[in-house]
PDB file of C-alpha atoms in Angstrom:
ATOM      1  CA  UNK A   1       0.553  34.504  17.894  1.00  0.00           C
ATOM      2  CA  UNK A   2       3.849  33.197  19.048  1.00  0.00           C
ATOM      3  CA  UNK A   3       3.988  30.475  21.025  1.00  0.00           C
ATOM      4  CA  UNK A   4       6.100  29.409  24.290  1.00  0.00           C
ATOM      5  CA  UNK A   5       9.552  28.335  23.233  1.00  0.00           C
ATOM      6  CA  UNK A   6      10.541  24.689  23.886  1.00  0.00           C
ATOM      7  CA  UNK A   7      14.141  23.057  23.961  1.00  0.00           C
ATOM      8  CA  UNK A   8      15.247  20.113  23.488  1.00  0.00           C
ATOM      9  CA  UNK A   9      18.638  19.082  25.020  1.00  0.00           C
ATOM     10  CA  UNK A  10      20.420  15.850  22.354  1.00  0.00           C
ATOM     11  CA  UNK A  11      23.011  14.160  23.281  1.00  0.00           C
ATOM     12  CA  UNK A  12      25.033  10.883  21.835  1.00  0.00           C
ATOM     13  CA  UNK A  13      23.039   8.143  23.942  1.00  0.00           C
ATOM     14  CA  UNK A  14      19.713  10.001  22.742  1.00  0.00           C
ATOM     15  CA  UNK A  15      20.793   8.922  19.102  1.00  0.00           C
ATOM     16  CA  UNK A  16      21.692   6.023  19.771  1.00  0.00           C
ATOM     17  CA  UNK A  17      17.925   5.455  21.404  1.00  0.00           C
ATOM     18  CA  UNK A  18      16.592   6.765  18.636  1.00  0.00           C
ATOM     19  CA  UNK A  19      18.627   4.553  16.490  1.00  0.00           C
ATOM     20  CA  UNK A  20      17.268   1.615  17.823  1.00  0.00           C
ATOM     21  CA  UNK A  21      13.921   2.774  17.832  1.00  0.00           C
ATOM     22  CA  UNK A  22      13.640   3.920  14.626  1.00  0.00           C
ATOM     23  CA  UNK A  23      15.688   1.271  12.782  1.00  0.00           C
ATOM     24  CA  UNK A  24      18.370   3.999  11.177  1.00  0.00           C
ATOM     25  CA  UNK A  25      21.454   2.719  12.310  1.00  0.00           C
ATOM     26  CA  UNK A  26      23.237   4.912   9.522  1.00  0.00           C
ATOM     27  CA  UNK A  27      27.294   5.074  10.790  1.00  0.00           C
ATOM     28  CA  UNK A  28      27.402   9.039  10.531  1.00  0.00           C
ATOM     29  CA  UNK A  29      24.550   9.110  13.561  1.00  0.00           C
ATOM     30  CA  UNK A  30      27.240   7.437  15.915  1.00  0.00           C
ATOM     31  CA  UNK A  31      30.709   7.087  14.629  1.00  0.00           C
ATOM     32  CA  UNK A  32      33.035   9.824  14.435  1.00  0.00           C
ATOM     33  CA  UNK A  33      35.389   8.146  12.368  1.00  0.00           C
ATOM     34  CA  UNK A  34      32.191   7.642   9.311  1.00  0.00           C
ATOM     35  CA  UNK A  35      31.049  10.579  10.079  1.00  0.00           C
ATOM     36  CA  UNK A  36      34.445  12.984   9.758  1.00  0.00           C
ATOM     37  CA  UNK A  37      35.092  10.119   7.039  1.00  0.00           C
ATOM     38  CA  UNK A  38      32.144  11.965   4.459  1.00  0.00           C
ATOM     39  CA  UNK A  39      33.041  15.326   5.905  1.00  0.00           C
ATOM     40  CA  UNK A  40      31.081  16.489   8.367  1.00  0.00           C
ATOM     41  CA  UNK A  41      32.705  18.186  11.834  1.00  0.00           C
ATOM     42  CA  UNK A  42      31.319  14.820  14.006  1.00  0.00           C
ATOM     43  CA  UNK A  43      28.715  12.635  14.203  1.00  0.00           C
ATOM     44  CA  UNK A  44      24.965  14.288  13.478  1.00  0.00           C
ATOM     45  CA  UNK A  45      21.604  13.467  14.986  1.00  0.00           C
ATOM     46  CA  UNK A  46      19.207  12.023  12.265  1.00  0.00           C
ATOM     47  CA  UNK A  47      17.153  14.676  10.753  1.00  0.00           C
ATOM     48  CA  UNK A  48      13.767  12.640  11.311  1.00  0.00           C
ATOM     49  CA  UNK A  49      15.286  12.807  15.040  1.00  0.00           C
ATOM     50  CA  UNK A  50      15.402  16.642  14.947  1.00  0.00           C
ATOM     51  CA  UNK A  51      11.700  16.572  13.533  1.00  0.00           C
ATOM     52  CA  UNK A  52      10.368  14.192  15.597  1.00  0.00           C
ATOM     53  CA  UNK A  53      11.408  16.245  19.050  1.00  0.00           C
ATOM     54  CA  UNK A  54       9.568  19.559  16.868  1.00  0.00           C
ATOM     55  CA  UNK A  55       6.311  17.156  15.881  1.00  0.00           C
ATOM     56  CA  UNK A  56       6.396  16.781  20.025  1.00  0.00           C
ATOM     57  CA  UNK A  57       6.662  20.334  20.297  1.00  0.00           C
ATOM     58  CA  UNK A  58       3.592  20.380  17.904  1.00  0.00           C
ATOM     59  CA  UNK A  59       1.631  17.855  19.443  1.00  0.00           C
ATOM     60  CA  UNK A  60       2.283  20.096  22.763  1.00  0.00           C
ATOM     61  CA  UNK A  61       1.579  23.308  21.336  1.00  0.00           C
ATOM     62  CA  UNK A  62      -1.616  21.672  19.586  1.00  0.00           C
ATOM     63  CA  UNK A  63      -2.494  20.252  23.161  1.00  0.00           C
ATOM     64  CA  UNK A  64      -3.593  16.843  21.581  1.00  0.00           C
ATOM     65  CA  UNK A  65      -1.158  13.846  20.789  1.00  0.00           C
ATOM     66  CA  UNK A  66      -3.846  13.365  17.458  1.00  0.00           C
ATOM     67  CA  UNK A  67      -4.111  16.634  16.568  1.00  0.00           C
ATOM     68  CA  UNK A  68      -1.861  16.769  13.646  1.00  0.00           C
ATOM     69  CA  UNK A  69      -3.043  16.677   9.946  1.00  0.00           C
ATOM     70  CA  UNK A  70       0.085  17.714   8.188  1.00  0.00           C
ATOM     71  CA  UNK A  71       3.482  18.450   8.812  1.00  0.00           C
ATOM     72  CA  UNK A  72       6.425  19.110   6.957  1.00  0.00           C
ATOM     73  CA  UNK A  73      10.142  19.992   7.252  1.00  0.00           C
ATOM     74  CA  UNK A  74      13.540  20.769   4.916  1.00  0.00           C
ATOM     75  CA  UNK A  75      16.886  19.633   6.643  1.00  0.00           C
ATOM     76  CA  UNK A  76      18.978  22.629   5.939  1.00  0.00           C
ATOM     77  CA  UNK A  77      22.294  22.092   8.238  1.00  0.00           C
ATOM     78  CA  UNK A  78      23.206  19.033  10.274  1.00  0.00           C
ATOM     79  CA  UNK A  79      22.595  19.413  14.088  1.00  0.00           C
ATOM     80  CA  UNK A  80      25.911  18.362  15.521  1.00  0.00           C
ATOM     81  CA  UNK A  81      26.622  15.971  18.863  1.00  0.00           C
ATOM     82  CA  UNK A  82      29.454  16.290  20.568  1.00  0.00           C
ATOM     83  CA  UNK A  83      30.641  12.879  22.434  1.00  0.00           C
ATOM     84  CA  UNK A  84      29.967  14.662  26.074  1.00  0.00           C
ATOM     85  CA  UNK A  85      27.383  14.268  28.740  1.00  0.00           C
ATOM     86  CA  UNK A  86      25.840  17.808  27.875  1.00  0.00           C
ATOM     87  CA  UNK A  87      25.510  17.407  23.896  1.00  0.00           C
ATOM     88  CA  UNK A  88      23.725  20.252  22.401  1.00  0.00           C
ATOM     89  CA  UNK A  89      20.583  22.237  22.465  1.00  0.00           C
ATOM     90  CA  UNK A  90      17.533  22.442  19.751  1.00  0.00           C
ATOM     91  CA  UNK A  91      15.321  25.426  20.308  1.00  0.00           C
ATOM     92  CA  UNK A  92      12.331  25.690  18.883  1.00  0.00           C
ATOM     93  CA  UNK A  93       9.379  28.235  18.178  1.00  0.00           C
ATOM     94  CA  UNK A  94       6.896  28.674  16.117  1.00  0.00           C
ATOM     95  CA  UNK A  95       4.034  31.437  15.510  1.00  0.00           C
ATOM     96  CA  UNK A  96       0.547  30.235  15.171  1.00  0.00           C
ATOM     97  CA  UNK A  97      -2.436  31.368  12.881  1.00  0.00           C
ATOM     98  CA  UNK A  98      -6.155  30.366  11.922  1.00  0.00           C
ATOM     99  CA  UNK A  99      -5.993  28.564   8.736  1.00  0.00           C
ATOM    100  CA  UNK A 100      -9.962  28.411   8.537  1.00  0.00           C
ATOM    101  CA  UNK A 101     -11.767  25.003   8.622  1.00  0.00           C
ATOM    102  CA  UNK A 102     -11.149  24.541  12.703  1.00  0.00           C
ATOM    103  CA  UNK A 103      -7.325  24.110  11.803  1.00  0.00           C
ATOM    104  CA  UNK A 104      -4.326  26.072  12.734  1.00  0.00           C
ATOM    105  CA  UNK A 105      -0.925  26.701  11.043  1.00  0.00           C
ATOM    106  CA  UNK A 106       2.100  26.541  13.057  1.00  0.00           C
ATOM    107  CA  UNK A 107       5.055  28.155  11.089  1.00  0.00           C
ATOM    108  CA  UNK A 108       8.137  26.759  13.099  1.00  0.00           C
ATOM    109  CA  UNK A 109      11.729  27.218  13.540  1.00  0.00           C
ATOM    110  CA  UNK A 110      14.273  25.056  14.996  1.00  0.00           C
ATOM    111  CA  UNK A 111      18.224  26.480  15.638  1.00  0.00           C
ATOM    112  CA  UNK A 112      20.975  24.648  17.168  1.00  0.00           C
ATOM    113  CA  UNK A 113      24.698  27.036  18.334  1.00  0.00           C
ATOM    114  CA  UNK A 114      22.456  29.824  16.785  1.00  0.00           C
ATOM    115  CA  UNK A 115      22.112  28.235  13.662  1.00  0.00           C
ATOM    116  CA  UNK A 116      18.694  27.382  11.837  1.00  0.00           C
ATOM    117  CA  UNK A 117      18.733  23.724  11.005  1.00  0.00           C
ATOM    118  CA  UNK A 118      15.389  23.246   9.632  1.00  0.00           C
ATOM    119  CA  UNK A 119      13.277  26.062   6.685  1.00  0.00           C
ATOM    120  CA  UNK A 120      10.191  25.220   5.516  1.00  0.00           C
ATOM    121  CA  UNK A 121       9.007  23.479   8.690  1.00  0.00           C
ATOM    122  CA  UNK A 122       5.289  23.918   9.130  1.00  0.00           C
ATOM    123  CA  UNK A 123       2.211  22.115  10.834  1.00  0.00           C
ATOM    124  CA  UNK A 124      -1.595  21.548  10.393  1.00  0.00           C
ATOM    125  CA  UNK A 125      -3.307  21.087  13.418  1.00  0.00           C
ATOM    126  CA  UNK A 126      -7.126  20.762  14.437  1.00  0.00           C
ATOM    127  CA  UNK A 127      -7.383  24.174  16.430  1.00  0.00           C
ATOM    128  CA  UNK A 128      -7.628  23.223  20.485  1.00  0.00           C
ATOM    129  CA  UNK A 129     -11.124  23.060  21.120  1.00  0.00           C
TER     130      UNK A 129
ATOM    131  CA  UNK B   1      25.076   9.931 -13.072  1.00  0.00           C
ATOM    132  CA  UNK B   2      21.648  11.385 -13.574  1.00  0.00           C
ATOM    133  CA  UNK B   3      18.363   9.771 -12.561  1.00  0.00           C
ATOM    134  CA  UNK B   4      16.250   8.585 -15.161  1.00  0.00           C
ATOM    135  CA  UNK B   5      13.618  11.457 -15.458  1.00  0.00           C
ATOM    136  CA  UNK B   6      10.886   8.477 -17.189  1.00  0.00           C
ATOM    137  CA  UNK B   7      10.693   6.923 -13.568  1.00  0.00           C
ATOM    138  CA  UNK B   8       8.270   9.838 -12.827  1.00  0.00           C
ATOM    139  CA  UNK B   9       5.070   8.217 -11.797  1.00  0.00           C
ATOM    140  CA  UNK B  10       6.232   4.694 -11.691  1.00  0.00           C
ATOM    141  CA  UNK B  11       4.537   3.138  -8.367  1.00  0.00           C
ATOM    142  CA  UNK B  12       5.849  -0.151  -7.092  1.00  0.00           C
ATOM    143  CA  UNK B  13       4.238  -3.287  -5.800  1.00  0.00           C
ATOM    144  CA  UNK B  14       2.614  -3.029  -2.213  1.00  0.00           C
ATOM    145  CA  UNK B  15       4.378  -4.097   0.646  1.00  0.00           C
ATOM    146  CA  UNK B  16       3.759  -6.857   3.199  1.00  0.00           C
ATOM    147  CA  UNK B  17       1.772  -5.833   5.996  1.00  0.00           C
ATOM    148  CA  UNK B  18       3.746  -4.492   8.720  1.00  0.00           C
ATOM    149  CA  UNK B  19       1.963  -4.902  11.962  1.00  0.00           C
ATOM    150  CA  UNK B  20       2.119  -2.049  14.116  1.00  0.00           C
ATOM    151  CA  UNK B  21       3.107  -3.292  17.937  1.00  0.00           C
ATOM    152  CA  UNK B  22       1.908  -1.476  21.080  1.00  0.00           C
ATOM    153  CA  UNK B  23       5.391  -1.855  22.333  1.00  0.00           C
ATOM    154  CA  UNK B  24       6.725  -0.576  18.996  1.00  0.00           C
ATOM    155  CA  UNK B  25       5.342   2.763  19.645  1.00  0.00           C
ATOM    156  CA  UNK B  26       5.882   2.976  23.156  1.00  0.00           C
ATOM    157  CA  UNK B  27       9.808   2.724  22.126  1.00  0.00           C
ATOM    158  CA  UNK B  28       9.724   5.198  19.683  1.00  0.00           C
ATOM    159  CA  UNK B  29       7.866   7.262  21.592  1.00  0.00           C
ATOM    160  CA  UNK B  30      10.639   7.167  24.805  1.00  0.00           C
ATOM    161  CA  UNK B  31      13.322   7.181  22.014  1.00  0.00           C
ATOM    162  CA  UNK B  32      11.979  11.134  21.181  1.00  0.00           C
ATOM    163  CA  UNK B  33      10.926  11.628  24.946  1.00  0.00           C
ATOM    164  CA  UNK B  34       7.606  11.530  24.218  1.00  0.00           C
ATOM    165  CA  UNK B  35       5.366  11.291  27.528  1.00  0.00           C
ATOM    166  CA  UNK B  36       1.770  11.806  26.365  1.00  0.00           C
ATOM    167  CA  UNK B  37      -0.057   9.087  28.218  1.00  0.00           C
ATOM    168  CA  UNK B  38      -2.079   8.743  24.514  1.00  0.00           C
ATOM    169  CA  UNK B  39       0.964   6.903  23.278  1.00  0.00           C
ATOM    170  CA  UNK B  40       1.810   4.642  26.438  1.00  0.00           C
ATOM    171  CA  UNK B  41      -1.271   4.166  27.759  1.00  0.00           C
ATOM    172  CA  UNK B  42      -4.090   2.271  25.829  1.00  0.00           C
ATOM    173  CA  UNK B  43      -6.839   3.246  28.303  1.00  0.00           C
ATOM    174  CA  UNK B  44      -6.243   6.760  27.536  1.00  0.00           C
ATOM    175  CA  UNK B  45      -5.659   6.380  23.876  1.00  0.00           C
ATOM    176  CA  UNK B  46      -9.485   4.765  23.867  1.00  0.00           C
ATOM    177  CA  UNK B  47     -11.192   7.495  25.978  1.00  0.00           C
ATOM    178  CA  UNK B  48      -9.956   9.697  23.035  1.00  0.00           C
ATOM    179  CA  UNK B  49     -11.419   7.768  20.761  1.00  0.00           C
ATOM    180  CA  UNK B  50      -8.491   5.419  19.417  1.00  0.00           C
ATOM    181  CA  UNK B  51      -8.329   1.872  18.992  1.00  0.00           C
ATOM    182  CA  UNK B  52      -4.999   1.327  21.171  1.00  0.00           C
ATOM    183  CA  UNK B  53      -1.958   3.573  21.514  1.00  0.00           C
ATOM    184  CA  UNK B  54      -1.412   6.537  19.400  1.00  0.00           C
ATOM    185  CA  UNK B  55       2.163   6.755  17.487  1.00  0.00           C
ATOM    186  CA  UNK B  56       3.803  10.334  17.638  1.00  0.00           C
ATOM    187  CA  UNK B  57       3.486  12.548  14.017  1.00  0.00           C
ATOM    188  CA  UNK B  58       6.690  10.765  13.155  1.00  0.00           C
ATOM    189  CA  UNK B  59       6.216   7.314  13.951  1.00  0.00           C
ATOM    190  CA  UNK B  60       5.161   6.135  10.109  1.00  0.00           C
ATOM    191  CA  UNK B  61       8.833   6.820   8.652  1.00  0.00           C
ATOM    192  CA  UNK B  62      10.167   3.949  10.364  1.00  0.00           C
ATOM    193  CA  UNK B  63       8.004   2.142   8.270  1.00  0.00           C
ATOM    194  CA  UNK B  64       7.630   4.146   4.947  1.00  0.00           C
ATOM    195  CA  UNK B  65      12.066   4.409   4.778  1.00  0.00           C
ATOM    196  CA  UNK B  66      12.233   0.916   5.276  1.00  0.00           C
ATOM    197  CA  UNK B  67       9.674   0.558   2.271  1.00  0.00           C
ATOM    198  CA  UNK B  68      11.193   3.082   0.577  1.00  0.00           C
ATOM    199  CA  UNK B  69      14.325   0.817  -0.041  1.00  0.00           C
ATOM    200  CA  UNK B  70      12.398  -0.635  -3.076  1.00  0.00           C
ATOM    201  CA  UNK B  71      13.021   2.664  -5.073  1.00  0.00           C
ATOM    202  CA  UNK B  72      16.667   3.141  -3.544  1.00  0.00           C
ATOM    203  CA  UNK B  73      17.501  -0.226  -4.606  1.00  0.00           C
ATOM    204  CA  UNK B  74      15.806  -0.444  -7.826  1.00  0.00           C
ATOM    205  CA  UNK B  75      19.447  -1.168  -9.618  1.00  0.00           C
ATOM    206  CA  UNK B  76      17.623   0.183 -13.103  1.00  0.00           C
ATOM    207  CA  UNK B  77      17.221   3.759 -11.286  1.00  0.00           C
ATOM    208  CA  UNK B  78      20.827   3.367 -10.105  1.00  0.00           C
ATOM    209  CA  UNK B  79      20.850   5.589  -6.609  1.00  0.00           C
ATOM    210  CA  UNK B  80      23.980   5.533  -4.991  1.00  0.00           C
ATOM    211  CA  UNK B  81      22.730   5.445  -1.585  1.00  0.00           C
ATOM    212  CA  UNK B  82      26.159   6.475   0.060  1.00  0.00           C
ATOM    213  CA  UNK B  83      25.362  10.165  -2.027  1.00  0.00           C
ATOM    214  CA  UNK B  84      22.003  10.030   0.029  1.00  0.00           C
ATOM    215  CA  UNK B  85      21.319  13.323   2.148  1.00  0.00           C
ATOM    216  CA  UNK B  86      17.399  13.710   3.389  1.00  0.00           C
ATOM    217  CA  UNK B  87      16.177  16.692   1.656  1.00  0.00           C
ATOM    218  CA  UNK B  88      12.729  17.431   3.192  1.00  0.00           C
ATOM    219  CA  UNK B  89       9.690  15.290   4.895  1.00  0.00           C
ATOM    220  CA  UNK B  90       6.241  15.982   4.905  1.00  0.00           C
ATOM    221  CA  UNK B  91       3.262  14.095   6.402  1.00  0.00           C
ATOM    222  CA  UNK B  92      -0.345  14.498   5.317  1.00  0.00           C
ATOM    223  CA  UNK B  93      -2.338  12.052   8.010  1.00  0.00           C
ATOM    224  CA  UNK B  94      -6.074  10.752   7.682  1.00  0.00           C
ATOM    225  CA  UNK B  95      -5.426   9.513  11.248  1.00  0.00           C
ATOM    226  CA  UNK B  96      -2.873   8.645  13.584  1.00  0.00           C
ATOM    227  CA  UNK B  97      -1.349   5.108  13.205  1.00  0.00           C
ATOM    228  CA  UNK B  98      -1.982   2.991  16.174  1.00  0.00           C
ATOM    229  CA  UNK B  99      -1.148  -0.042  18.080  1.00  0.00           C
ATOM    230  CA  UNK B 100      -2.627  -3.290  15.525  1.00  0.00           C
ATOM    231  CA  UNK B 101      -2.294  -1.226  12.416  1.00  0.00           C
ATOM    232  CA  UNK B 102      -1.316  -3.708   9.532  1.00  0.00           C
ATOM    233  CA  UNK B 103       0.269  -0.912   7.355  1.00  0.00           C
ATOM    234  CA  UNK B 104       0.293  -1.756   3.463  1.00  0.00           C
ATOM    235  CA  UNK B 105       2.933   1.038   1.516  1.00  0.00           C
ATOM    236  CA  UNK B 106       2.708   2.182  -2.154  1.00  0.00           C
ATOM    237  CA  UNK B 107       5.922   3.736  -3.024  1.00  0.00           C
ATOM    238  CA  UNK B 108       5.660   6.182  -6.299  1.00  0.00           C
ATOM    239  CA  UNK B 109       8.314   7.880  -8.172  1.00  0.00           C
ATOM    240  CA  UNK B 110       6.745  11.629  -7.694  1.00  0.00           C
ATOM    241  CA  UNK B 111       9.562  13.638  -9.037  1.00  0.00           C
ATOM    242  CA  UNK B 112      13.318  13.824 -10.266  1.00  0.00           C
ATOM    243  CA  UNK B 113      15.220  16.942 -10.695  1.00  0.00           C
ATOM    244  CA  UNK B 114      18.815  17.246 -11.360  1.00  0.00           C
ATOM    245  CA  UNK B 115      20.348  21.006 -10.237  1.00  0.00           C
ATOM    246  CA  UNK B 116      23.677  22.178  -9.819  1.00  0.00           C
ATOM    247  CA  UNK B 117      25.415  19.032 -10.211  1.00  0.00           C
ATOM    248  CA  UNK B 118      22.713  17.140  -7.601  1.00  0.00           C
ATOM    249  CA  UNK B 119      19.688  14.992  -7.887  1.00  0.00           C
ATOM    250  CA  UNK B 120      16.421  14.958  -6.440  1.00  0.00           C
ATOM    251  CA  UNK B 121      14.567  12.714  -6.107  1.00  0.00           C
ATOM    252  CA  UNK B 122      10.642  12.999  -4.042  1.00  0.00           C
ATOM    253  CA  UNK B 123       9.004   9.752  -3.290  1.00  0.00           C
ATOM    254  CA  UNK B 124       5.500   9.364  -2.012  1.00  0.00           C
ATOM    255  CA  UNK B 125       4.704   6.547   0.272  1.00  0.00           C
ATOM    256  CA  UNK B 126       0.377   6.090   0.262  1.00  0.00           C
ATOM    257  CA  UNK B 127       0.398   4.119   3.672  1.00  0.00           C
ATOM    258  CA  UNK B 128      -2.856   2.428   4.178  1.00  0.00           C
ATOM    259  CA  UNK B 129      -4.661   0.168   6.524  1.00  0.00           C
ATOM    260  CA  UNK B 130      -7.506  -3.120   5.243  1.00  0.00           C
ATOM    261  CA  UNK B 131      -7.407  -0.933   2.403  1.00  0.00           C
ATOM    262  CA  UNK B 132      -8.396   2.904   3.992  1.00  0.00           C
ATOM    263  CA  UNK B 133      -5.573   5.544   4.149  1.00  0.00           C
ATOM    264  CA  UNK B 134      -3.925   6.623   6.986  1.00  0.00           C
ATOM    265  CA  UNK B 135      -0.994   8.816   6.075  1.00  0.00           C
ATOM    266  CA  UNK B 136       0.977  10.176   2.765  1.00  0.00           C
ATOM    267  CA  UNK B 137       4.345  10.650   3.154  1.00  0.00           C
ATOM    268  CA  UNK B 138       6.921  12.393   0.868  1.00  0.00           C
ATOM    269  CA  UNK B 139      10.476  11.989   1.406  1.00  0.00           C
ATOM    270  CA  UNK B 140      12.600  14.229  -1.076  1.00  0.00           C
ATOM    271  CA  UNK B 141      16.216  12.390  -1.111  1.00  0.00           C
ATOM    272  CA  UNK B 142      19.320  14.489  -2.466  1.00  0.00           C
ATOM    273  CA  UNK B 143      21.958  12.364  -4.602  1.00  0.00           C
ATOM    274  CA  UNK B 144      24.972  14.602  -3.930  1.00  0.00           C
ATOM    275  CA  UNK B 145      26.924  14.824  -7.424  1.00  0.00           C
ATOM    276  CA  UNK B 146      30.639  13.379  -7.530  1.00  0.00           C
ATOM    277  CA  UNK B 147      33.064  16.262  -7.015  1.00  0.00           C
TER     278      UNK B 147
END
């Protein structure tokens, strides 16, 4: 069954929050000049960012904010900020299936500019009772 | 540059305790835009059941990468951290953390690989409360080759 896509809009004051919050302060999440420095086109959101806005489309999909028993992601291609008010745009879907036991797989992918930035991304969640 | 292959299924000291604040989670839990009232609210955390406020999926990593450091830094396994990329992340939870958690971390070497020039390296983090699990997490760090 596929489920309702979500997005989530990221911009450069969103890492910056999540910075904070998180305690990575790593340079290539907020300057330019570190990040262009090791190569990339700008600075990049954190990848536990990017899987922390799909564990809330999870936790939505799963309809319970303790519903989750596993989850698991591979960072395949940085999701890229630009230093505007708009930022960019992570869209994410995922299909669901029984996976016996009263739990529920959610297979899951997550694109940014039409690109997938996460493979291998996959939830266990108690099925909504 | 290669990592020592014999550190497979070294484990390291436990941490201190890390106490796990209400506030704590509320911030993290704003930072992703997370409303559910389960992670603000400790009223509605305890009619499902929970002690005090829930932390999103994602909330242990702030603790288990800051533990983590003790295999990073470990100077006889030699990472260069600036080579560091985050590979993949997986969760397996007993429970949800929540608010007044004193969280204890095992870190364990669980695997090194070298391919195509790169390392990998997997650590699992066995993240436990007065002694009871509450959430495994594997972290597999690439140590991008020179050149």
């Amino acid at each position: 069954m596929d489920l309702p896509v979500k997005t989530f809009r990221v911009t450069r004051a969103d890492l910056v929050r999540y910075a904070g919050a998180s305690g990575d302060f790593n340079p290539i999440h907020w300057s330019d000049r570190v990040a262009t420095g090791v190569g990339l086109p700008g600075v990049i959101a954190h990848g536990m960012f990017t899987m922390a806005l799909v564990g809330r489309a999870v936790t939505e999909w799963a309809g319970a904010p303790d519903a989750v028993v596993e989850y698991g992601v591979r960072f395949t291609r940085p999701v890229v900020v630009p230093d505007d008010d708009t930022g960019t745009e992570i869209e994410v879907r995922a299909t669901a299936r029984e996976a016996g036991e009263g739990l529920t797989r959610l297979d899951v992918t997550a694109t940014c500019a039409g690109e997938k930035v996460l493979s291998q991304a996959r939830a266990i969640v108690r099925t909504p009772s | 540059m290669s990592l020592d292959p014999s550190f497979v299924g070294r484990s390291y000291p436990p941490t201190a305790p890390y106490l796990v604040g209400r506030e704590k989670i509320r911030e993290f839990a704003t930072a992703i835009g997370a409303t559910d009232p389960a992670y603000h609210d400790p009223e509605v955390a305890r009619s499902l059941g929970h002690p005090d406020v829930v932390a999103p999926p994602t909330f242990p990593v702030v603790i288990t990468m800051a533990a983590s450091e003790q295999i990073i830094n470990d100077p006889e396994l030699g990472v260069d951290y600036s080579r560091v990329v985050h590979g993949d992340q997986r969760f397996a939870y007993t429970r949800p953390v929540t608010a007044g958690d004193e969280l204890v971390c095992v870190n364990t070497v669980e695997d090194i690989a070298s391919r195509g020039g790169h390392d990998f390296l997997t650590i699992r983090t066995d993240v436990t409360a007065a002694g009871s699990p509450v959430v495994t997490a594997w972290s597999k760090l690439v140590v991008r080759g020179e050149g």
